[in-house]
Amino acid sequence: MRTDTPWGTLPARDHLLAGAVDAAGAPVLDVVVPVYNEEKDLEPCVLRLHDHLARTFPYSFRITVADNASTDRTPEVAARLAAALPRVRSYRLEEKGRGRALRTVWSHSDAPVLAYMDVDLSTDLNALLPLVAPLISGHSDLAIGSRLSRGSRVVRGSKREFVSRAYNLILRSSLAARFSDAQCGFKAVRRDVAERLLPMVEDSGWFFDTELLVLAERAGLRIHEVPVDWVDDPDSTVHIVRTATEDLKGVWRVGRALAVGALPLDRLARPFGDDPRDRALSGVPGGLARQLVGFCVVGALSTLVYLALYSLFRLGAGPQLANGGALLVSAVANTAANRRLTFGVRGRGGAVRHQAQGLVVFAIGLSLTSGSLAALGAATGSPSHGTELAVLIAANLAATVLRFLLFRAWVFPDRTDRADRADRSRGAYEDGPAAAAPSAGPADDTHHELGNVR
């Protein structure tokens, strides 16, 4: 799994200025058509797409034919189209793989918006402008066509319908994906997002789309969905069983990487936009509001777990022993959850130290709750179970406030400082992009095998 991403976090989204882009000589949109042995369908596809864009698209555009290792006359057809149409170019790659073709072309494109579609043009081209418009306006980071949205109209066989819906159900259940259609060959991404996201995508085949979307969604990037009209191509050469097998392997690989925190998704975070509700609160330290919300959610769940464990342990042990055991188990889980969810620490580095510090915080909480139980016993002699729980809840509230302050100032201070810097960067972006321009980082050392450019 690749973890090297160039530069720092993403800047705030801006509306693309067509005049400025045109003056620089680069098109606003680069539509990639990945092909393998498509000598029959390539020319009518490109001619139809070119005609549609020339008539209806209000910005400059380019069509790039990405030929990945075709063995028929596809390279000749692509070269002829590139010679005849000034806004068409062709790439030749010597290895197969749709993901490899898209990664290579997108990594070398100078267009600020990158898109792709299948050569069969199963998707109605009228959805192309709605697909890329949110990316041009700065509203979204990625956009996908969806055949499973309520407004979509789809014509395809029952076998492909079942496979598509089953696959998306697997994504929702295993990777918690919220987008509706990972496999539709009709997607777009902003170039600044692609530059940081592509080095993290490992797959070079059909799972490329899914991996890209899952990582983007987990990083908090905004994905726009467009309902499409889609007609199945009966002559499609996609091998469904082999593709499904590779996709399931990809789901397992990505799920495992996400579970162990092997991906630096925090590098893809975006500052908030111009909505006044997104701006920092006056007098509140940077990152405090977000961390406090996360801590409260984790704390509420931990308290429920603690109370359930205490009631369970109390069946066979005294109040002090039951309290200590329940608090120990819930404290370990609480530290792990806050480490990942509240303070955004991923990976195994420093986990033992964090748990050790968390146990110190646990000891402080134990002294508060145990002291409360001891004081209750001394005052009443034999308190009821309900009274014990009420006292423990009050003591835990006090311990929770102290735990948050210790987590923020002692256990995870590096994450607090990083949140502060992010908020200061966000404020600088509100004053102007130049004020918060990231310092030059290491160049992207990801190498792509790029064939002849025609």
Short mmCIF file of C-alpha atoms in Angstrom, two decimals:
data_model
loop_
_atom_site.label_atom_id
_atom_site.label_comp_id
_atom_site.label_asym_id
_atom_site.label_seq_id
_atom_site.Cartn_x
_atom_site.Cartn_y
_atom_site.Cartn_z
CA MET A 1 0.00 0.00 0.00
CA ARG A 2 1.51 3.31 -1.05
CA THR A 3 1.75 5.90 1.69
CA ASP A 4 3.86 8.61 0.03
CA THR A 5 1.88 11.71 -0.83
CA PRO A 6 3.38 14.96 -2.11
CA TRP A 7 3.15 18.28 -0.25
CA GLY A 8 0.98 18.98 2.73
CA THR A 9 -2.76 19.12 3.23
CA LEU A 10 -5.05 20.26 0.45
CA PRO A 11 -5.77 23.98 0.05
CA ALA A 12 -9.29 25.41 0.14
CA ARG A 13 -11.31 24.77 -3.00
CA ASP A 14 -11.59 27.69 -5.41
CA HIS A 15 -13.87 28.23 -8.38
CA LEU A 16 -11.79 27.64 -11.51
CA LEU A 17 -11.47 30.72 -13.69
CA ALA A 18 -11.88 29.62 -17.29
CA GLY A 19 -10.11 32.66 -18.73
CA ALA A 20 -7.06 32.21 -16.54
CA VAL A 21 -6.79 28.53 -17.40
CA ASP A 22 -7.23 29.16 -21.11
CA ALA A 23 -4.57 31.87 -21.04
CA ALA A 24 -2.11 29.36 -19.61
CA GLY A 25 -2.74 27.07 -22.58
CA ALA A 26 -4.25 24.23 -20.56
CA PRO A 27 -7.82 22.96 -20.99
CA VAL A 28 -10.22 23.05 -18.08
CA LEU A 29 -11.28 19.43 -18.62
CA ASP A 30 -9.28 16.40 -19.72
CA VAL A 31 -11.51 13.40 -20.53
CA VAL A 32 -9.61 10.12 -20.63
CA VAL A 33 -10.92 7.15 -22.60
CA PRO A 34 -8.99 4.02 -21.54
CA VAL A 35 -9.00 1.36 -24.26
CA TYR A 36 -7.72 -2.13 -24.92
CA ASN A 37 -8.28 -3.67 -28.37
CA GLU A 38 -11.11 -1.30 -29.30
CA GLU A 39 -10.31 -0.69 -32.99
CA LYS A 40 -13.98 -1.01 -33.86
CA ASP A 41 -15.56 1.27 -31.24
CA LEU A 42 -12.82 3.84 -30.64
CA GLU A 43 -13.37 6.16 -33.61
CA PRO A 44 -17.18 6.51 -33.32
CA CYS A 45 -16.76 7.01 -29.54
CA VAL A 46 -14.22 9.82 -29.86
CA LEU A 47 -16.07 11.53 -32.71
CA ARG A 48 -19.33 11.48 -30.79
CA LEU A 49 -17.70 12.68 -27.57
CA HIS A 50 -15.79 15.42 -29.38
CA ASP A 51 -18.92 16.64 -31.13
CA HIS A 52 -20.88 16.71 -27.88
CA LEU A 53 -18.21 18.67 -26.02
CA ALA A 54 -17.67 21.11 -28.89
CA ARG A 55 -21.41 21.87 -29.03
CA THR A 56 -22.35 21.92 -25.35
CA PHE A 57 -19.34 22.30 -23.05
CA PRO A 58 -18.71 25.96 -22.10
CA TYR A 59 -15.02 25.48 -21.20
CA SER A 60 -11.95 24.33 -23.08
CA PHE A 61 -11.45 20.57 -23.15
CA ARG A 62 -9.20 17.76 -24.28
CA ILE A 63 -9.91 14.10 -25.04
CA THR A 64 -7.09 11.68 -24.26
CA VAL A 65 -7.15 8.13 -25.59
CA ALA A 66 -5.18 5.92 -23.17
CA ASP A 67 -4.26 2.77 -25.08
CA ASN A 68 -2.92 0.23 -22.62
CA ALA A 69 -1.13 -2.50 -24.56
CA SER A 70 -3.64 -3.08 -27.37
CA THR A 71 -2.59 -5.75 -29.86
CA ASP A 72 -4.96 -4.81 -32.69
CA ARG A 73 -5.20 -1.61 -34.77
CA THR A 74 -6.30 0.53 -31.80
CA PRO A 75 -3.00 2.52 -31.64
CA GLU A 76 -3.31 3.39 -35.35
CA VAL A 77 -6.91 4.56 -34.92
CA ALA A 78 -5.94 6.65 -31.88
CA ALA A 79 -3.03 8.25 -33.74
CA ARG A 80 -5.24 9.09 -36.71
CA LEU A 81 -7.83 10.74 -34.47
CA ALA A 82 -5.13 12.74 -32.68
CA ALA A 83 -3.78 13.96 -36.00
CA ALA A 84 -7.21 14.92 -37.33
CA LEU A 85 -8.65 16.59 -34.23
CA PRO A 86 -6.55 19.24 -32.42
CA ARG A 87 -8.27 18.64 -29.07
CA VAL A 88 -7.59 14.89 -29.12
CA ARG A 89 -4.34 13.22 -28.10
CA SER A 90 -3.26 9.62 -27.53
CA TYR A 91 -1.06 7.86 -24.99
CA ARG A 92 0.42 4.44 -25.56
CA LEU A 93 1.22 2.24 -22.54
CA GLU A 94 2.93 -1.11 -22.82
CA GLU A 95 1.08 -2.75 -19.93
CA LYS A 96 -2.59 -3.55 -19.44
CA GLY A 97 -4.80 -2.22 -16.67
CA ARG A 98 -7.46 0.45 -16.67
CA GLY A 99 -6.22 1.81 -13.35
CA ARG A 100 -2.67 1.98 -14.67
CA ALA A 101 -3.86 3.93 -17.73
CA LEU A 102 -5.85 6.43 -15.66
CA ARG A 103 -3.09 6.93 -13.11
CA THR A 104 -0.52 7.56 -15.84
CA VAL A 105 -2.56 10.04 -17.85
CA TRP A 106 -4.01 11.86 -14.87
CA SER A 107 -0.56 12.19 -13.27
CA HIS A 108 0.78 13.95 -16.37
CA SER A 109 -2.25 16.05 -17.28
CA ASP A 110 -2.17 19.84 -16.91
CA ALA A 111 -5.98 20.20 -16.78
CA PRO A 112 -7.46 21.19 -13.39
CA VAL A 113 -10.39 18.77 -13.83
CA LEU A 114 -9.78 15.16 -14.85
CA ALA A 115 -12.48 12.75 -15.97
CA TYR A 116 -12.83 9.40 -17.66
CA MET A 117 -15.51 7.36 -19.37
CA ASP A 118 -15.72 3.94 -20.95
CA VAL A 119 -15.27 3.65 -24.71
CA ASP A 120 -18.72 2.13 -25.19
CA LEU A 121 -20.33 5.43 -24.04
CA SER A 122 -23.00 3.51 -22.15
CA THR A 123 -23.62 6.63 -20.07
CA ASP A 124 -25.67 9.42 -21.61
CA LEU A 125 -23.28 12.29 -22.38
CA ASN A 126 -25.80 14.85 -21.13
CA ALA A 127 -24.60 13.93 -17.63
CA LEU A 128 -21.03 15.07 -18.35
CA LEU A 129 -21.52 18.76 -17.58
CA PRO A 130 -23.44 18.05 -14.31
CA LEU A 131 -20.61 15.64 -13.43
CA VAL A 132 -17.77 18.16 -13.68
CA ALA A 133 -19.63 21.37 -12.76
CA PRO A 134 -19.25 20.86 -8.96
CA LEU A 135 -15.51 20.35 -9.46
CA ILE A 136 -15.16 23.48 -11.58
CA SER A 137 -17.15 25.54 -9.06
CA GLY A 138 -15.05 24.29 -6.14
CA HIS A 139 -18.00 22.64 -4.42
CA SER A 140 -16.71 19.05 -4.58
CA ASP A 141 -13.47 17.08 -4.86
CA LEU A 142 -14.66 14.06 -6.85
CA ALA A 143 -17.78 13.26 -8.86
CA ILE A 144 -19.24 9.95 -9.97
CA GLY A 145 -22.07 8.86 -12.18
CA SER A 146 -24.52 6.58 -10.39
CA ARG A 147 -26.74 3.98 -11.97
CA LEU A 148 -28.28 3.18 -8.59
CA SER A 149 -29.65 6.61 -7.72
CA ARG A 150 -33.41 7.09 -7.67
CA GLY A 151 -33.34 9.37 -10.70
CA SER A 152 -31.23 7.05 -12.85
CA ARG A 153 -32.59 5.14 -15.82
CA VAL A 154 -30.74 1.91 -16.55
CA VAL A 155 -31.13 -0.76 -19.20
CA ARG A 156 -29.13 -3.91 -18.49
CA GLY A 157 -29.51 -7.62 -17.87
CA SER A 158 -30.45 -9.16 -14.55
CA LYS A 159 -27.01 -10.75 -14.11
CA ARG A 160 -25.13 -7.44 -14.27
CA GLU A 161 -27.78 -5.75 -12.13
CA PHE A 162 -27.36 -8.37 -9.41
CA VAL A 163 -23.55 -8.25 -9.52
CA SER A 164 -23.50 -4.45 -9.32
CA ARG A 165 -25.90 -4.22 -6.40
CA ALA A 166 -24.23 -7.09 -4.54
CA TYR A 167 -20.81 -5.47 -4.95
CA ASN A 168 -21.99 -2.11 -3.63
CA LEU A 169 -23.68 -3.87 -0.71
CA ILE A 170 -20.34 -5.50 0.11
CA LEU A 171 -18.64 -2.11 0.04
CA ARG A 172 -21.23 -0.62 2.37
CA SER A 173 -21.04 -3.49 4.86
CA SER A 174 -17.26 -4.06 4.85
CA LEU A 175 -15.73 -0.64 4.14
CA ALA A 176 -18.63 1.56 5.35
CA ALA A 177 -18.81 3.19 1.90
CA ARG A 178 -21.60 5.72 1.49
CA PHE A 179 -21.36 6.35 -2.26
CA SER A 180 -23.90 4.38 -4.26
CA ASP A 181 -22.10 3.14 -7.39
CA ALA A 182 -18.38 2.37 -7.43
CA GLN A 183 -18.21 0.66 -10.82
CA CYS A 184 -19.87 3.09 -13.20
CA GLY A 185 -17.27 4.11 -15.81
CA PHE A 186 -18.08 7.80 -15.54
CA LYS A 187 -16.06 9.72 -12.95
CA ALA A 188 -14.14 12.97 -12.45
CA VAL A 189 -11.65 14.40 -9.94
CA ARG A 190 -9.92 17.71 -9.35
CA ARG A 191 -6.24 17.56 -10.27
CA ASP A 192 -5.02 18.87 -6.90
CA VAL A 193 -6.87 15.97 -5.26
CA ALA A 194 -5.55 13.44 -7.78
CA GLU A 195 -1.96 14.57 -7.20
CA ARG A 196 -2.20 13.64 -3.53
CA LEU A 197 -4.59 10.71 -3.77
CA LEU A 198 -3.17 8.70 -6.69
CA PRO A 199 0.12 7.76 -4.94
CA MET A 200 -1.98 6.08 -2.23
CA VAL A 201 -3.99 3.96 -4.69
CA GLU A 202 -2.32 0.61 -5.26
CA ASP A 203 -4.61 -1.17 -7.71
CA SER A 204 -3.93 -0.87 -11.44
CA GLY A 205 -6.99 -2.72 -12.71
CA TRP A 206 -10.75 -2.49 -12.29
CA PHE A 207 -10.63 -1.99 -8.52
CA PHE A 208 -8.82 1.33 -9.06
CA ASP A 209 -12.11 3.29 -9.00
CA THR A 210 -13.31 1.74 -5.77
CA GLU A 211 -10.01 2.22 -3.96
CA LEU A 212 -9.86 5.85 -5.06
CA LEU A 213 -13.37 6.54 -3.79
CA VAL A 214 -12.97 4.71 -0.48
CA LEU A 215 -9.77 6.55 0.38
CA ALA A 216 -11.25 9.88 -0.66
CA GLU A 217 -14.37 9.31 1.44
CA ARG A 218 -12.37 8.18 4.48
CA ALA A 219 -10.22 11.31 4.16
CA GLY A 220 -13.33 13.48 4.37
CA LEU A 221 -13.26 14.66 0.75
CA ARG A 222 -16.56 15.61 -0.85
CA ILE A 223 -17.94 13.20 -3.46
CA HIS A 224 -20.74 14.42 -5.74
CA GLU A 225 -23.10 11.86 -7.31
CA VAL A 226 -24.97 12.37 -10.57
CA PRO A 227 -27.89 10.13 -11.59
CA VAL A 228 -27.21 8.86 -15.11
CA ASP A 229 -29.06 7.20 -17.94
CA TRP A 230 -27.12 4.06 -18.79
CA VAL A 231 -27.56 1.36 -21.43
CA ASP A 232 -25.60 -1.87 -21.10
CA ASP A 233 -23.17 -2.75 -23.88
CA PRO A 234 -23.92 -6.36 -24.90
CA ASP A 235 -20.49 -6.65 -26.56
CA SER A 236 -18.55 -5.73 -23.40
CA THR A 237 -15.35 -7.74 -23.00
CA VAL A 238 -15.23 -7.43 -19.20
CA HIS A 239 -14.83 -10.83 -17.53
CA ILE A 240 -17.32 -10.56 -14.67
CA VAL A 241 -16.12 -13.47 -12.51
CA ARG A 242 -12.42 -12.60 -12.74
CA THR A 243 -13.14 -8.91 -12.14
CA ALA A 244 -15.33 -9.70 -9.13
CA THR A 245 -12.60 -11.91 -7.64
CA GLU A 246 -9.98 -9.19 -8.00
CA ASP A 247 -12.37 -6.64 -6.53
CA LEU A 248 -12.95 -8.78 -3.43
CA LYS A 249 -9.19 -9.11 -2.96
CA GLY A 250 -8.96 -5.35 -3.19
CA VAL A 251 -11.73 -4.89 -0.61
CA TRP A 252 -9.82 -7.12 1.80
CA ARG A 253 -6.51 -5.29 1.20
CA VAL A 254 -7.98 -1.80 1.62
CA GLY A 255 -10.06 -2.82 4.63
CA ARG A 256 -6.99 -4.23 6.36
CA ALA A 257 -4.95 -1.10 5.62
CA LEU A 258 -7.71 1.12 7.03
CA ALA A 259 -8.08 -1.07 10.11
CA VAL A 260 -4.40 -0.80 11.07
CA GLY A 261 -4.14 2.89 10.14
CA ALA A 262 -1.52 2.27 7.43
CA LEU A 263 -2.70 5.16 5.25
CA PRO A 264 -1.88 8.82 6.03
CA LEU A 265 -5.35 10.07 5.13
CA ASP A 266 -4.92 13.13 7.35
CA ARG A 267 -2.69 14.56 4.61
CA LEU A 268 -5.78 14.89 2.43
CA ALA A 269 -7.73 17.07 4.86
CA ARG A 270 -9.20 20.26 3.43
CA PRO A 271 -9.80 23.50 5.34
CA PHE A 272 -13.40 24.62 5.52
CA GLY A 273 -14.82 26.98 2.95
CA ASP A 274 -16.41 30.39 3.19
CA ASP A 275 -19.50 29.36 5.14
CA PRO A 276 -19.50 31.53 8.31
CA ARG A 277 -20.56 28.46 10.29
CA ASP A 278 -17.21 26.86 9.43
CA ARG A 279 -15.03 29.60 10.83
CA ALA A 280 -13.18 29.30 14.10
CA LEU A 281 -15.04 30.38 17.22
CA SER A 282 -13.62 33.45 18.92
CA GLY A 283 -11.66 32.60 22.05
CA VAL A 284 -11.78 28.83 21.51
CA PRO A 285 -8.37 27.12 21.12
CA GLY A 286 -7.77 25.55 17.71
CA GLY A 287 -9.19 22.04 17.31
CA LEU A 288 -10.94 22.13 20.69
CA ALA A 289 -14.52 22.10 19.39
CA ARG A 290 -13.98 19.11 17.10
CA GLN A 291 -11.99 17.18 19.69
CA LEU A 292 -14.56 17.91 22.38
CA VAL A 293 -17.37 16.51 20.23
CA GLY A 294 -15.39 13.36 19.48
CA PHE A 295 -14.41 12.95 23.11
CA CYS A 296 -18.01 13.31 24.28
CA VAL A 297 -19.23 10.67 21.82
CA VAL A 298 -16.49 8.24 22.85
CA GLY A 299 -17.05 9.09 26.51
CA ALA A 300 -20.79 8.43 26.31
CA LEU A 301 -20.21 5.02 24.73
CA SER A 302 -17.46 4.24 27.26
CA THR A 303 -19.75 5.15 30.14
CA LEU A 304 -22.41 2.75 28.87
CA VAL A 305 -19.81 0.00 28.55
CA TYR A 306 -18.48 0.80 32.03
CA LEU A 307 -21.91 0.69 33.66
CA ALA A 308 -22.77 -2.59 31.92
CA LEU A 309 -19.46 -4.14 33.01
CA TYR A 310 -19.86 -2.85 36.56
CA SER A 311 -23.34 -4.38 36.82
CA LEU A 312 -21.98 -7.64 35.41
CA PHE A 313 -18.93 -7.78 37.69
CA ARG A 314 -21.04 -6.76 40.70
CA LEU A 315 -22.88 -10.08 40.46
CA GLY A 316 -19.80 -11.91 41.70
CA ALA A 317 -17.63 -9.29 43.36
CA GLY A 318 -17.72 -6.41 45.78
CA PRO A 319 -18.26 -2.80 44.65
CA GLN A 320 -14.57 -1.81 44.74
CA LEU A 321 -13.38 -4.82 42.72
CA ALA A 322 -16.25 -4.50 40.25
CA ASN A 323 -15.55 -0.80 39.83
CA GLY A 324 -11.83 -1.37 39.28
CA GLY A 325 -12.33 -4.13 36.69
CA ALA A 326 -15.03 -2.27 34.77
CA LEU A 327 -13.03 0.96 34.77
CA LEU A 328 -9.85 -0.80 33.61
CA VAL A 329 -11.49 -2.49 30.62
CA SER A 330 -13.44 0.60 29.60
CA ALA A 331 -10.36 2.83 30.07
CA VAL A 332 -8.25 0.76 27.64
CA ALA A 333 -11.04 0.87 25.07
CA ASN A 334 -11.59 4.58 25.73
CA THR A 335 -7.92 5.43 25.16
CA ALA A 336 -7.82 3.42 21.93
CA ALA A 337 -11.02 5.04 20.64
CA ASN A 338 -9.94 8.58 21.53
CA ARG A 339 -6.52 7.97 20.03
CA ARG A 340 -8.06 7.09 16.68
CA LEU A 341 -11.31 9.05 16.51
CA THR A 342 -10.83 12.16 18.65
CA PHE A 343 -7.17 12.96 18.11
CA GLY A 344 -6.72 11.28 14.72
CA VAL A 345 -3.69 9.13 15.58
CA ARG A 346 -3.35 6.24 13.11
CA GLY A 347 -0.88 3.39 12.99
CA ARG A 348 0.84 1.53 15.79
CA GLY A 349 3.57 4.08 16.50
CA GLY A 350 3.36 5.30 20.10
CA ALA A 351 0.37 3.08 20.89
CA VAL A 352 2.03 1.46 23.92
CA ARG A 353 3.09 4.83 25.32
CA HIS A 354 -0.39 6.24 24.80
CA GLN A 355 -1.96 3.28 26.60
CA ALA A 356 0.51 3.63 29.47
CA GLN A 357 -0.33 7.30 29.84
CA GLY A 358 -3.99 6.39 29.54
CA LEU A 359 -3.58 3.99 32.46
CA VAL A 360 -2.19 6.84 34.55
CA VAL A 361 -5.29 8.83 33.67
CA PHE A 362 -7.29 5.70 34.56
CA ALA A 363 -5.63 5.59 37.97
CA ILE A 364 -6.71 9.15 38.63
CA GLY A 365 -10.27 8.30 37.59
CA LEU A 366 -10.15 5.18 39.75
CA SER A 367 -9.15 7.22 42.79
CA LEU A 368 -12.05 9.60 42.19
CA THR A 369 -14.67 6.89 41.72
CA SER A 370 -13.30 4.58 44.42
CA GLY A 371 -13.06 7.48 46.83
CA SER A 372 -16.66 8.34 46.09
CA LEU A 373 -17.75 4.76 46.79
CA ALA A 374 -15.76 4.71 50.02
CA ALA A 375 -17.30 7.97 51.15
CA LEU A 376 -20.77 6.66 50.27
CA GLY A 377 -20.18 3.46 52.24
CA ALA A 378 -18.92 5.39 55.24
CA ALA A 379 -21.93 7.71 55.15
CA THR A 380 -24.77 5.19 54.62
CA GLY A 381 -23.33 1.81 55.62
CA SER A 382 -25.08 -0.31 52.94
CA PRO A 383 -26.21 1.79 49.99
CA SER A 384 -28.54 0.42 47.32
CA HIS A 385 -27.31 -0.50 43.86
CA GLY A 386 -29.14 2.48 42.36
CA THR A 387 -27.47 4.86 44.81
CA GLU A 388 -24.07 3.40 43.95
CA LEU A 389 -24.71 3.98 40.25
CA ALA A 390 -25.84 7.56 40.82
CA VAL A 391 -22.70 8.37 42.81
CA LEU A 392 -20.51 6.68 40.22
CA ILE A 393 -22.11 8.68 37.39
CA ALA A 394 -21.40 11.94 39.19
CA ALA A 395 -17.82 10.88 39.96
CA ASN A 396 -17.30 9.78 36.37
CA LEU A 397 -18.45 13.14 35.07
CA ALA A 398 -15.73 14.83 37.10
CA ALA A 399 -13.21 12.22 36.00
CA THR A 400 -14.25 12.70 32.37
CA VAL A 401 -13.50 16.43 32.40
CA LEU A 402 -10.11 15.77 33.93
CA ARG A 403 -9.46 12.94 31.45
CA PHE A 404 -10.13 15.19 28.46
CA LEU A 405 -7.78 17.87 29.75
CA LEU A 406 -5.04 15.31 30.39
CA PHE A 407 -5.54 13.66 26.99
CA ARG A 408 -5.32 16.98 25.23
CA ALA A 409 -2.41 18.47 27.16
CA TRP A 410 -0.35 15.37 28.02
CA VAL A 411 -1.23 12.18 26.13
CA PHE A 412 -1.81 13.63 22.64
CA PRO A 413 -0.23 17.12 22.70
CA ASP A 414 1.26 16.70 19.20
CA ARG A 415 -2.19 16.18 17.76
CA THR A 416 -3.50 19.23 19.60
CA ASP A 417 -0.68 21.34 18.19
CA ARG A 418 -1.40 20.02 14.71
CA ALA A 419 -5.07 20.95 15.04
CA ASP A 420 -4.03 24.42 16.16
CA ARG A 421 -1.80 24.80 13.09
CA ALA A 422 -4.60 23.54 10.84
CA ASP A 423 -7.00 26.12 12.24
CA ARG A 424 -4.44 28.88 11.82
CA SER A 425 -3.91 27.72 8.24
CA ARG A 426 -7.67 27.79 7.73
CA GLY A 427 -7.81 31.35 8.97
CA ALA A 428 -5.01 32.30 6.62
CA TYR A 429 -6.94 30.84 3.71
CA GLU A 430 -9.89 33.00 4.62
CA ASP A 431 -7.57 36.00 4.36
CA GLY A 432 -6.26 34.83 0.98
CA PRO A 433 -4.66 31.74 -0.55
CA ALA A 434 -1.24 33.39 -0.76
CA ALA A 435 -1.16 33.89 2.99
CA ALA A 436 -1.38 30.15 3.58
CA ALA A 437 0.50 28.72 0.64
CA PRO A 438 2.18 25.49 1.78
CA SER A 439 5.93 25.36 1.69
CA ALA A 440 7.44 23.37 -1.11
CA GLY A 441 7.55 19.73 -0.16
CA PRO A 442 9.29 16.77 -1.71
CA ALA A 443 8.43 16.10 -5.30
CA ASP A 444 6.26 13.13 -6.11
CA ASP A 445 8.70 10.27 -6.60
CA THR A 446 6.03 7.89 -7.83
CA HIS A 447 7.15 6.63 -11.22
CA HIS A 448 4.66 5.64 -13.91
CA GLU A 449 5.56 3.75 -17.04
CA LEU A 450 4.57 6.13 -19.78
CA GLY A 451 4.73 5.09 -23.38
CA ASN A 452 4.99 7.19 -26.49
CA VAL A 453 2.95 10.39 -26.53
CA ARG A 454 1.37 11.25 -29.85
#
